[in-house]
PDB file of C-alpha atoms and ligand atoms in Angstrom:
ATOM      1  CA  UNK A   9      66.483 106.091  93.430  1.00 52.00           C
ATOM      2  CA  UNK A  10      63.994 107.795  91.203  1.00 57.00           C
ATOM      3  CA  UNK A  11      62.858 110.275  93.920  1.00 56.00           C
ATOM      4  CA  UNK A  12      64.918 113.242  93.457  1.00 63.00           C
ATOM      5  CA  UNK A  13      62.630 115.230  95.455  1.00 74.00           C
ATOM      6  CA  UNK A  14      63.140 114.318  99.088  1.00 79.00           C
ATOM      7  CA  UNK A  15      63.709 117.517 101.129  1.00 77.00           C
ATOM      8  CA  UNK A  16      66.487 115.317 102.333  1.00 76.00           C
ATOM      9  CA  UNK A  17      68.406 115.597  99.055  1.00 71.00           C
ATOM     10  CA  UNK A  18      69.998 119.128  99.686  1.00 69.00           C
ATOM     11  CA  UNK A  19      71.852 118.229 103.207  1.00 72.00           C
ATOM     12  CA  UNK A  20      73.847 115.364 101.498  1.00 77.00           C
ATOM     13  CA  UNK A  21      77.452 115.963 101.393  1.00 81.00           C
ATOM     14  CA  UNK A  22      79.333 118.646  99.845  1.00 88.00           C
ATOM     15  CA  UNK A  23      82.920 118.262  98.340  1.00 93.00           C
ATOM     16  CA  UNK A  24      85.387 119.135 101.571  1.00 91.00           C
ATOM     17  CA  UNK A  25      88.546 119.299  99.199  1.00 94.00           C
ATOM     18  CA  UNK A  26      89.484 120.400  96.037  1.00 97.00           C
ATOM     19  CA  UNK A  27      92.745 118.182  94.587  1.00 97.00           C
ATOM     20  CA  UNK A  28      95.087 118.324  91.886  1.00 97.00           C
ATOM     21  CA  UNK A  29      96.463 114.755  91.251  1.00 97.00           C
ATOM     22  CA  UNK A  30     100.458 115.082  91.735  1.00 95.00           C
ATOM     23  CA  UNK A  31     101.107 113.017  88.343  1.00 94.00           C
ATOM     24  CA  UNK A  32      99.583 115.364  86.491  1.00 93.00           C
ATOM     25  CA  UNK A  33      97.405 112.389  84.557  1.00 92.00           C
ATOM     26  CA  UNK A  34     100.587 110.937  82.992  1.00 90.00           C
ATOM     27  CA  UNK A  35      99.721 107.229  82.516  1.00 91.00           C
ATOM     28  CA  UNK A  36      96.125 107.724  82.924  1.00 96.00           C
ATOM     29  CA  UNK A  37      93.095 107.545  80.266  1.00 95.00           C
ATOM     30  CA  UNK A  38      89.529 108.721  80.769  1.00 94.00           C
ATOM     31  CA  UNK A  39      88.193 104.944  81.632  1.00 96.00           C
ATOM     32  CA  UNK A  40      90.855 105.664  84.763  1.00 97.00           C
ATOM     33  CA  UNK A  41      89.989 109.426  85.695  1.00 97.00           C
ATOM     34  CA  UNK A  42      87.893 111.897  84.624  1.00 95.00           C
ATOM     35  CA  UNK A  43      90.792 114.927  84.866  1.00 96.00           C
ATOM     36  CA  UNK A  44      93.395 115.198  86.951  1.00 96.00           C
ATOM     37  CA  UNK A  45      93.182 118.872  88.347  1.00 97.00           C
ATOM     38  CA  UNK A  46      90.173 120.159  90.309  1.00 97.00           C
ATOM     39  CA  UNK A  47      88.991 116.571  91.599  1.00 97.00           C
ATOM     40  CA  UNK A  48      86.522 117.331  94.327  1.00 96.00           C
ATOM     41  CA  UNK A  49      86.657 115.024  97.429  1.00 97.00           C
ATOM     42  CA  UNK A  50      83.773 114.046  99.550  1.00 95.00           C
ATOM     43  CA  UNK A  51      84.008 112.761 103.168  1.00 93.00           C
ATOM     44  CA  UNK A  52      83.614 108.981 103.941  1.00 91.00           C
ATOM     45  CA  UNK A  53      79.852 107.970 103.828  1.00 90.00           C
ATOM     46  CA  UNK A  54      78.249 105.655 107.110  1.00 88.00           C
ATOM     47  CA  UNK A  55      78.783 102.660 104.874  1.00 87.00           C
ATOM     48  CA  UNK A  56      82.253 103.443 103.925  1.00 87.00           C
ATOM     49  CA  UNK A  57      83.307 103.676 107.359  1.00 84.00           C
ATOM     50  CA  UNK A  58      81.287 100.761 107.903  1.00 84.00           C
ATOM     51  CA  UNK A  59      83.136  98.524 104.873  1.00 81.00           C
ATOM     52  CA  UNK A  60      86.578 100.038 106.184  1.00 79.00           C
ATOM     53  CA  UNK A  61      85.972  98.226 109.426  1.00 77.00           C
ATOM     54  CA  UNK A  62      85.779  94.900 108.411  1.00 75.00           C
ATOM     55  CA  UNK A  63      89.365  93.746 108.758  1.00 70.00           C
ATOM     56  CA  UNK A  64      89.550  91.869 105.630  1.00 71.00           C
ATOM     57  CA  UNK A  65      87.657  93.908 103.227  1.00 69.00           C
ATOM     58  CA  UNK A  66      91.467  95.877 103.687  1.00 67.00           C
ATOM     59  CA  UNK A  67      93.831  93.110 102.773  1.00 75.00           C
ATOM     60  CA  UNK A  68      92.111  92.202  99.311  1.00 81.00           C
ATOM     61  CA  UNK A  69      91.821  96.055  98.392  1.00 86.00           C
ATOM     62  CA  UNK A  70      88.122  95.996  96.899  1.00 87.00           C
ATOM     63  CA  UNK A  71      87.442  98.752  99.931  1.00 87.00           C
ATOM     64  CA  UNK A  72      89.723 100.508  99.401  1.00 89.00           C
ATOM     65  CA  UNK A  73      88.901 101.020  96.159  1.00 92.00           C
ATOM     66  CA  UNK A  74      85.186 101.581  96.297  1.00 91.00           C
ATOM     67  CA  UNK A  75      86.277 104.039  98.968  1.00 92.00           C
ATOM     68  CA  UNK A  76      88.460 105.554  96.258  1.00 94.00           C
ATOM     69  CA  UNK A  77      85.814 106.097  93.974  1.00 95.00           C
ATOM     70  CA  UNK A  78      82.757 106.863  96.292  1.00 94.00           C
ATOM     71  CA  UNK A  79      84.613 110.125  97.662  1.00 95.00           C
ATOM     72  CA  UNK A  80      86.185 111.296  94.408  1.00 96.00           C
ATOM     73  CA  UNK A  81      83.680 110.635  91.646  1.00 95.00           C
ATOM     74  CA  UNK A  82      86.015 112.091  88.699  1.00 96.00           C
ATOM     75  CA  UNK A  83      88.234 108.433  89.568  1.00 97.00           C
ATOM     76  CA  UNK A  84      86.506 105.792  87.704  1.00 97.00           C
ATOM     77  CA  UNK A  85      88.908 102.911  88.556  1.00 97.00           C
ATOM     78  CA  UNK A  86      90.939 103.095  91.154  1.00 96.00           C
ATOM     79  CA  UNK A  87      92.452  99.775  90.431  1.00 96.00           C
ATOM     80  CA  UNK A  88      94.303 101.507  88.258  1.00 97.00           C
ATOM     81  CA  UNK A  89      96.041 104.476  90.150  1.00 96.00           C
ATOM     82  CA  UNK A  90      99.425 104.773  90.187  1.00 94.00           C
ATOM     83  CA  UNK A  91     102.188 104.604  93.322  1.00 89.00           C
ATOM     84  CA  UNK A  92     102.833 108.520  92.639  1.00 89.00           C
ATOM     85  CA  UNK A  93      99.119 109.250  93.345  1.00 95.00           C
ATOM     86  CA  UNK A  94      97.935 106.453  95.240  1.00 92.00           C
ATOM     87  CA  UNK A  95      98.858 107.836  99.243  1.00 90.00           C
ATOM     88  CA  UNK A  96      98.083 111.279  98.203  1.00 94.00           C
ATOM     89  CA  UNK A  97      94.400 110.214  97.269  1.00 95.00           C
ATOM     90  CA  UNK A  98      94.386 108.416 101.306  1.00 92.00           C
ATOM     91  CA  UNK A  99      95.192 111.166 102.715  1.00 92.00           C
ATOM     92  CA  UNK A 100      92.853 113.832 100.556  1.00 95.00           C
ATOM     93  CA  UNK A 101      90.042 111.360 101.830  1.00 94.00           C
ATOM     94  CA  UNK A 102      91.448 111.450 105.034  1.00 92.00           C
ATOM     95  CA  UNK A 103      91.495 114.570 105.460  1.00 94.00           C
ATOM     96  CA  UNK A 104      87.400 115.357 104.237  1.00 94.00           C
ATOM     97  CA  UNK A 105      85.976 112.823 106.474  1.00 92.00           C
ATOM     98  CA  UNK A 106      88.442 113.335 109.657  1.00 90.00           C
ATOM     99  CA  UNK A 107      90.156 116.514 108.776  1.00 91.00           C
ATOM    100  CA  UNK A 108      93.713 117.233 109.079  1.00 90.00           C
ATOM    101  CA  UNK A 109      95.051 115.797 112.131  1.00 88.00           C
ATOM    102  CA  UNK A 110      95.832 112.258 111.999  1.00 87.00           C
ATOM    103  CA  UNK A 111      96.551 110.891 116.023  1.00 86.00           C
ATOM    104  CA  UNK A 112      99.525 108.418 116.479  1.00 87.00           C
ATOM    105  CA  UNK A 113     100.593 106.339 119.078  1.00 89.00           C
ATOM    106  CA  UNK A 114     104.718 106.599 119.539  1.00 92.00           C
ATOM    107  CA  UNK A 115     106.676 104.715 122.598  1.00 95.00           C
ATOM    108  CA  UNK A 116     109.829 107.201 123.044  1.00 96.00           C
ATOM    109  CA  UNK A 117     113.104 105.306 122.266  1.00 95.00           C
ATOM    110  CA  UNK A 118     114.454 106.559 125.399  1.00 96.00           C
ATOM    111  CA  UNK A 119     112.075 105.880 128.507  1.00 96.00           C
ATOM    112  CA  UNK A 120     109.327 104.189 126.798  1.00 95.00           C
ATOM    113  CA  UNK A 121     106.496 106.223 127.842  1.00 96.00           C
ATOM    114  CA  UNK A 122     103.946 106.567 125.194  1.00 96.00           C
ATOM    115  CA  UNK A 123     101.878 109.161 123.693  1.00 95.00           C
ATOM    116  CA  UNK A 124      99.580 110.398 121.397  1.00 92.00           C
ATOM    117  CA  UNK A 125     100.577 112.933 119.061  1.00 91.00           C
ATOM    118  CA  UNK A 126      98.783 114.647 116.068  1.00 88.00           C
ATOM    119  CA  UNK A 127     100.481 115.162 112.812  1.00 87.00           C
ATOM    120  CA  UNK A 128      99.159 117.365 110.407  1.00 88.00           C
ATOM    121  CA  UNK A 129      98.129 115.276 106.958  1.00 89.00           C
ATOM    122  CA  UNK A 130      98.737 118.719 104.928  1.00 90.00           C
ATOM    123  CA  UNK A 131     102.345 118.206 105.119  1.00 88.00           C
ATOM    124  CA  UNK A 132     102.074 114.882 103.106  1.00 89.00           C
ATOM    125  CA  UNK A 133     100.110 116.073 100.500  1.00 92.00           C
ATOM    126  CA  UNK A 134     102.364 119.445  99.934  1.00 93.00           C
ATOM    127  CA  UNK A 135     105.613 116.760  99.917  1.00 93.00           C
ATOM    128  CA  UNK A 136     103.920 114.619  97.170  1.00 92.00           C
ATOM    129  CA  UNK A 137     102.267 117.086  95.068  1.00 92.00           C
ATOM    130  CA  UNK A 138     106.302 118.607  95.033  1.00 93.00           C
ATOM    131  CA  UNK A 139     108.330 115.498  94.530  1.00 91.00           C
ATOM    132  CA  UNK A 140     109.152 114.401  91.118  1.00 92.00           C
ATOM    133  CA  UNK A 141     109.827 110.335  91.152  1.00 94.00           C
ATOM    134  CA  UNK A 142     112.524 109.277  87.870  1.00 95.00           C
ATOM    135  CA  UNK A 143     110.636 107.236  85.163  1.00 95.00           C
ATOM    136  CA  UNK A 144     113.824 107.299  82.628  1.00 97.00           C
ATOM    137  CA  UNK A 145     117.094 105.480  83.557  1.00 96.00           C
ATOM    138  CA  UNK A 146     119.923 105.604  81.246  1.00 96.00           C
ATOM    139  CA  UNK A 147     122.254 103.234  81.118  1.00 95.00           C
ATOM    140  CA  UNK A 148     125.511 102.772  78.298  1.00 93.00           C
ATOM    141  CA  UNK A 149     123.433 104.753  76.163  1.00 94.00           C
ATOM    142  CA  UNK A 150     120.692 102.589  76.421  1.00 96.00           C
ATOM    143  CA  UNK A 151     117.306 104.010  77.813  1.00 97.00           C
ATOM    144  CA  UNK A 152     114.801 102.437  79.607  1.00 97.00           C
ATOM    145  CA  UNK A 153     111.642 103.871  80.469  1.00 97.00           C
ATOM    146  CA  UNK A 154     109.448 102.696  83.511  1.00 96.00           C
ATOM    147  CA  UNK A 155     106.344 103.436  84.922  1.00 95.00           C
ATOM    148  CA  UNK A 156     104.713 103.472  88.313  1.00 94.00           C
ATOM    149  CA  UNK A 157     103.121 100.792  90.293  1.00 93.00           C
ATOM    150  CA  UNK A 158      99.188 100.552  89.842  1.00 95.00           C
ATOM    151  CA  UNK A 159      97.253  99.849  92.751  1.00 93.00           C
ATOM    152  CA  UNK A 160      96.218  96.022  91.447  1.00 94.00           C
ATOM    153  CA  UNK A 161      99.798  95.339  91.086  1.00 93.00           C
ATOM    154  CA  UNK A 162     101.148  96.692  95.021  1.00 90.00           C
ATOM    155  CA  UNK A 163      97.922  94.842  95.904  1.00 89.00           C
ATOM    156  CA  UNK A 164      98.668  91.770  93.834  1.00 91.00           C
ATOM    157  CA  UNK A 165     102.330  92.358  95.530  1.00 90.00           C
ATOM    158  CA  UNK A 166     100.905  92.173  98.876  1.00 87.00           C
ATOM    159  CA  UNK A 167      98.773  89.132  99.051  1.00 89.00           C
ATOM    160  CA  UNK A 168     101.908  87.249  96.843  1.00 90.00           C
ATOM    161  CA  UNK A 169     104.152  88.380 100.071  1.00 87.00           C
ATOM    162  CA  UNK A 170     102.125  87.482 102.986  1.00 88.00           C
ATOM    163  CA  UNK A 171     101.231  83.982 101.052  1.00 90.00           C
ATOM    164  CA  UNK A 172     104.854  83.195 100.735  1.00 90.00           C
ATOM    165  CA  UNK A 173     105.237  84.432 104.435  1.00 87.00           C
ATOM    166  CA  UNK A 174     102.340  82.385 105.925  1.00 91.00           C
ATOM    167  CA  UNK A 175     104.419  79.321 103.895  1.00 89.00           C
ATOM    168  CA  UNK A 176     107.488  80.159 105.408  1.00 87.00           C
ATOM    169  CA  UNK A 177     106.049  80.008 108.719  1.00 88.00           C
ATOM    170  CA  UNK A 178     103.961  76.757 108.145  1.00 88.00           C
ATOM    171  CA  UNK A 179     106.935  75.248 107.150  1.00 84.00           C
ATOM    172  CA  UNK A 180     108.993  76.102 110.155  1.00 83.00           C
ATOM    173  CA  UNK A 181     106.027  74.575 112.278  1.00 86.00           C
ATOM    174  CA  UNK A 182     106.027  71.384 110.646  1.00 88.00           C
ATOM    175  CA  UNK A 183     109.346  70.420 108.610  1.00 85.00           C
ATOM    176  CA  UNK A 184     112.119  69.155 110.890  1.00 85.00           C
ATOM    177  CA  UNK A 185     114.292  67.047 108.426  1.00 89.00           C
ATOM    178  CA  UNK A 186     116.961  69.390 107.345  1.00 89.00           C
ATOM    179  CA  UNK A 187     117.335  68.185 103.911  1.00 91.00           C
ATOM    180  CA  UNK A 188     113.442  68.711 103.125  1.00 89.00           C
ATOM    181  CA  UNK A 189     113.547  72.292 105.188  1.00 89.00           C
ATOM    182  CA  UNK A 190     116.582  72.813 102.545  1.00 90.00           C
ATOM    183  CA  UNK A 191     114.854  71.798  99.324  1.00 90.00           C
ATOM    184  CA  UNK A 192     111.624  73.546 100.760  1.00 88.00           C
ATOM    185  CA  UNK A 193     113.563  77.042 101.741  1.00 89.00           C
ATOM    186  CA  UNK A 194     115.359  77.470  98.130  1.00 92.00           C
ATOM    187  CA  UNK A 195     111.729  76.943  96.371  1.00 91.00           C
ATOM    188  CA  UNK A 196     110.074  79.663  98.157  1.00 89.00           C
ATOM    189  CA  UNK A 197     113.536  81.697  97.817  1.00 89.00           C
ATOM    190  CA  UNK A 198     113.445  81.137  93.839  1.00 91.00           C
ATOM    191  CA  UNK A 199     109.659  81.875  93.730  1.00 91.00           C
ATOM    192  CA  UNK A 200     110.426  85.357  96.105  1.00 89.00           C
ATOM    193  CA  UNK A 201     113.031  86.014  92.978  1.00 90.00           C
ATOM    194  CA  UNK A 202     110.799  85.237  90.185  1.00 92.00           C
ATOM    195  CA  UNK A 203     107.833  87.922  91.958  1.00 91.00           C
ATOM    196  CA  UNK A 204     111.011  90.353  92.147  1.00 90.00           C
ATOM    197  CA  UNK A 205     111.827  90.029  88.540  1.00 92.00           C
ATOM    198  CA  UNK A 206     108.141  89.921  87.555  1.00 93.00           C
ATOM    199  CA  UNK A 207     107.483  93.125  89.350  1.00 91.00           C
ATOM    200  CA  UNK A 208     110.596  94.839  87.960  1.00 92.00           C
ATOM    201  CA  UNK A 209     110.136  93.939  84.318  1.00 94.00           C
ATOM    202  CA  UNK A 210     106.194  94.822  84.337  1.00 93.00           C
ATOM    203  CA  UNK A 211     106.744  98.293  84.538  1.00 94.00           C
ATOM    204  CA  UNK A 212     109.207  98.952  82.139  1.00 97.00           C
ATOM    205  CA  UNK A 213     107.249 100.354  78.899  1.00 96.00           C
ATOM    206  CA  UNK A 214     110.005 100.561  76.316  1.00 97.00           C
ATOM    207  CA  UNK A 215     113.774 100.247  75.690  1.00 97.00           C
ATOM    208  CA  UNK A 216     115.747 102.065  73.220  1.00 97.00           C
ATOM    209  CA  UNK A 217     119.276 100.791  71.980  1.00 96.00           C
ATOM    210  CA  UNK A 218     122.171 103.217  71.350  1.00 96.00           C
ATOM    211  CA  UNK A 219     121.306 102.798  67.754  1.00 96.00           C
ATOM    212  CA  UNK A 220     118.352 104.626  68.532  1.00 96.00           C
ATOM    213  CA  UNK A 221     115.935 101.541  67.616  1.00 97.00           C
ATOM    214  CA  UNK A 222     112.514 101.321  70.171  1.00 97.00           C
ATOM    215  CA  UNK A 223     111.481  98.046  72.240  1.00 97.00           C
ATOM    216  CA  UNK A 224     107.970  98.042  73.397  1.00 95.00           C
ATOM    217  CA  UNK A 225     107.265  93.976  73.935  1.00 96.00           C
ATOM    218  CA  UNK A 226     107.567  92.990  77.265  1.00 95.00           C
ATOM    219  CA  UNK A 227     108.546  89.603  76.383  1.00 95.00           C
ATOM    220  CA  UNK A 228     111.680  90.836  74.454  1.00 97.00           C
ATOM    221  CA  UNK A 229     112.543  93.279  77.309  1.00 97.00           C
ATOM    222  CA  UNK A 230     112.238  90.622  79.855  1.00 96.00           C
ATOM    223  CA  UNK A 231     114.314  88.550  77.866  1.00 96.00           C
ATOM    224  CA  UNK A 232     116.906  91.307  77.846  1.00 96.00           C
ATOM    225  CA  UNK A 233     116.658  92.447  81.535  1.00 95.00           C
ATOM    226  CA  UNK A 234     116.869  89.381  82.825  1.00 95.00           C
ATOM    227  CA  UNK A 235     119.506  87.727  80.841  1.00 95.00           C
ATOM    228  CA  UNK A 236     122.211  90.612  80.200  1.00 93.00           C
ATOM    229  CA  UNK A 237     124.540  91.546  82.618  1.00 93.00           C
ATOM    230  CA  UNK A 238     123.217  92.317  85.782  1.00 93.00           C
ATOM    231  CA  UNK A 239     123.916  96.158  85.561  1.00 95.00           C
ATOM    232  CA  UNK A 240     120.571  96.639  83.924  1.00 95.00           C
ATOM    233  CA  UNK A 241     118.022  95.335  86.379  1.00 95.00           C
ATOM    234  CA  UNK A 242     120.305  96.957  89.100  1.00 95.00           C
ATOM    235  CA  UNK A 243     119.868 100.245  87.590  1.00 96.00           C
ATOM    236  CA  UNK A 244     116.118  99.812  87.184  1.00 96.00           C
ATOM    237  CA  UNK A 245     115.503  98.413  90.686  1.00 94.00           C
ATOM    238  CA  UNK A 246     117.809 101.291  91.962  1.00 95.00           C
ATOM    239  CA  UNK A 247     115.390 103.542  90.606  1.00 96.00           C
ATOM    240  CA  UNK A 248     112.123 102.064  91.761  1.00 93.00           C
ATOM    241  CA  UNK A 249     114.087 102.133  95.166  1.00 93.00           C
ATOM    242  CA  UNK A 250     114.936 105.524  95.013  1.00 94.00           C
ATOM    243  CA  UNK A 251     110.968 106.655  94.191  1.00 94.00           C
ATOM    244  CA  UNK A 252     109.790 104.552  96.713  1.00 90.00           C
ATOM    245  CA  UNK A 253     112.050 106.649  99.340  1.00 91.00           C
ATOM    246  CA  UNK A 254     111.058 110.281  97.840  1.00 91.00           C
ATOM    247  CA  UNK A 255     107.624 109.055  97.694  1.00 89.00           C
ATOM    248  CA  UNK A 256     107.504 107.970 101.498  1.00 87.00           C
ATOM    249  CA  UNK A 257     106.014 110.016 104.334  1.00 84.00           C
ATOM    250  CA  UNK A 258     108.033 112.741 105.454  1.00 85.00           C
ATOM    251  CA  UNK A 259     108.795 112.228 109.485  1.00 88.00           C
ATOM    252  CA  UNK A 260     108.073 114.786 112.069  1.00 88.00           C
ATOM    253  CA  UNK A 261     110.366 115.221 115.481  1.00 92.00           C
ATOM    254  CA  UNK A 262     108.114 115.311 118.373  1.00 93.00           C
ATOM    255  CA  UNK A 263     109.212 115.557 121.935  1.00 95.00           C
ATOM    256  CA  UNK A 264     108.472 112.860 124.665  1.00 96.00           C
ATOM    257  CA  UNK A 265     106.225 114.502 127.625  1.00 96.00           C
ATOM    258  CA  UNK A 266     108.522 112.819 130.478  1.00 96.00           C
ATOM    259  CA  UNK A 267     111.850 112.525 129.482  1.00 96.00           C
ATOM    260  CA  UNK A 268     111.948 115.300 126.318  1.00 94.00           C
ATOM    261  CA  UNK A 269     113.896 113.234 124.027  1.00 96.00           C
ATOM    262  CA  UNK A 270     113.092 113.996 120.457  1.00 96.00           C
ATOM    263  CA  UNK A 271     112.098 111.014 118.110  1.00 95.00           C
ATOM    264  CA  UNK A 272     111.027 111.312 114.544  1.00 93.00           C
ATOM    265  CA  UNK A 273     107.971 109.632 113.398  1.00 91.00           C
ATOM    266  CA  UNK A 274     105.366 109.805 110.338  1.00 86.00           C
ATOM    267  CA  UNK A 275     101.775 108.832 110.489  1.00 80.00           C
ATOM    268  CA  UNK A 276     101.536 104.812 109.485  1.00 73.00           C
ATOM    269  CA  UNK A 277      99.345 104.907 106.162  1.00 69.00           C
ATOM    270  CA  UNK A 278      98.784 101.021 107.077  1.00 66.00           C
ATOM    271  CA  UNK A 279      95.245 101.301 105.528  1.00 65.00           C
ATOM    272  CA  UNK A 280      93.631  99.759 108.582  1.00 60.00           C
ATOM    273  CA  UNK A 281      94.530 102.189 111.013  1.00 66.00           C
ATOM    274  CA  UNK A 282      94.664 104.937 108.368  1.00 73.00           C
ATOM    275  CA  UNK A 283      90.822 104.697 107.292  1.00 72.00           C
ATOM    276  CA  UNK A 284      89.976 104.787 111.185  1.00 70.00           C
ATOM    277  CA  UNK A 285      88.938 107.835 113.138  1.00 68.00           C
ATOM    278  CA  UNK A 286      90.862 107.879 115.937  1.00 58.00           C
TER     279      UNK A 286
HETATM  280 ZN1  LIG B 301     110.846 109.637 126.912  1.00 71.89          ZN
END
């Protein structure tokens, strides 16, 4: 638009939130952000709310991501944001276009009445800009380094695991000889393993040797993980287990408004019902 003009210009939107990004920048370059303290957020536009509606736009992560970078212009692909950021960004954008009370359904675990309870989004983002995931695992003086998850790769994750699911369940409808459900069952099984391994080994960035010497080529390292003793893909899977937990939502108790049991839930950040006012 070349008309900078219109009188309508000054009652766009304003930044609603000011955000530091909890990785500080590590593993980012400026082609990914901009700077990584002081981001300012903007609320959802009409047409983001109107892309986030479309179911599928979701599953393939392309909304998400223009989303991403529509409401925080310092992120210039957010393909590329990591697991340590990546739920802290949802809920900053959350937060500007909603503000901070996200409303979820719970069905108490004792008398099965439901409500409707509102959980503050403030609390995630103070837990994640204060919890400190492990990159470096050390192992009989060997050390490996890792990195996060980027966006395309959970994404890439996704789509592999509900392929191999909608397989699994196309081949219960239709394969009754139990020799072919067999042979059928142990290839998806082997392929599940290979995504595991492929996962795991993609983020490790180097090794170093008790000798002190440096691996960087993921082809060598893969090599290595994969056919040592098991020990050292435990201990690196251990770890991305372990960030994934510190780097979940934190739950809240909340009290059922019949019976007064006390569950503990956490706002779903299932990106459908996440994106959508409620
Ligand atoms: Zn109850």
């Amino acid at each position: 638009m070349e008309n900078f003009t219109s009188p309508l210009q000054k009652y766009k939107r304003q930044p609603k939130l000011v955000i530091d990004l909890p990785s500080k920048g590590a593993w980012y370059n400026d082609k990914i952000v901009d700077k990584f303290e002081e981001l300012e957020v903007y609320s959802m536009t009409a047409s983001d709310e109107i892309v986030v509606k479309t179911p599928d736009a979701l599953i393939t992560g392309n909304a998400v991501v223009n989303v991403i970078q529509n409401c925080i212009p310092a992120i210039k692909n957010a393909w590329m944001l990591n697991s340590h950021d990546f739920d802290y960004i949802l809920a900053a954008i959350r937060i500007a276009s909603y503000g901070d009370n996200m409303s979820v359904s719970h069905t108490c675990s004792k008398c099965g009445n439901e409500d409707k309870f509102g959980l503050p989004l403030q609390a995630l983002l103070d837990h994640l800009s204060e919890t400190d995931p492990v990159y470096t695992v050390r192992i009989d003086d060997f050390t490996i380094r890792l990195r996060p998850l980027t966006y395309k790769e959970m994404i890439e994750n996704q789509l592999y695991t509900m392929k191999v699911r909608r397989e699994l369940s196309q081949m219960n409808a239709t394969v009754t000889d139990p020799e072919a459900r067999d042979k059928t069952l142990n290839d998806i099984y082997s392929r599940i393993n290979k995504q595991t391994e492929k996962i795991i080994c993609d983020g490790i960035v180097d090794v170093t040797t008790p000798d002190g010497e440096e691996e960087n080529n993921p082809l060598f390292i893969k090599d290595f993980i994969l056919n040592s003793e098991g020990k050292y893909f435990d201990a690196v899977q251990e770890t991305y287990t372990s960030n994934n937990q510190l780097l979940s939502i934190p739950k809240t108790d909340v009290s059922c408004s019949e019976c007064e049991n006390t569950d503990s839930i956490a706002p779903s950040l299932d990106y459908s019902s996440f994106f959508l006012k409620q």
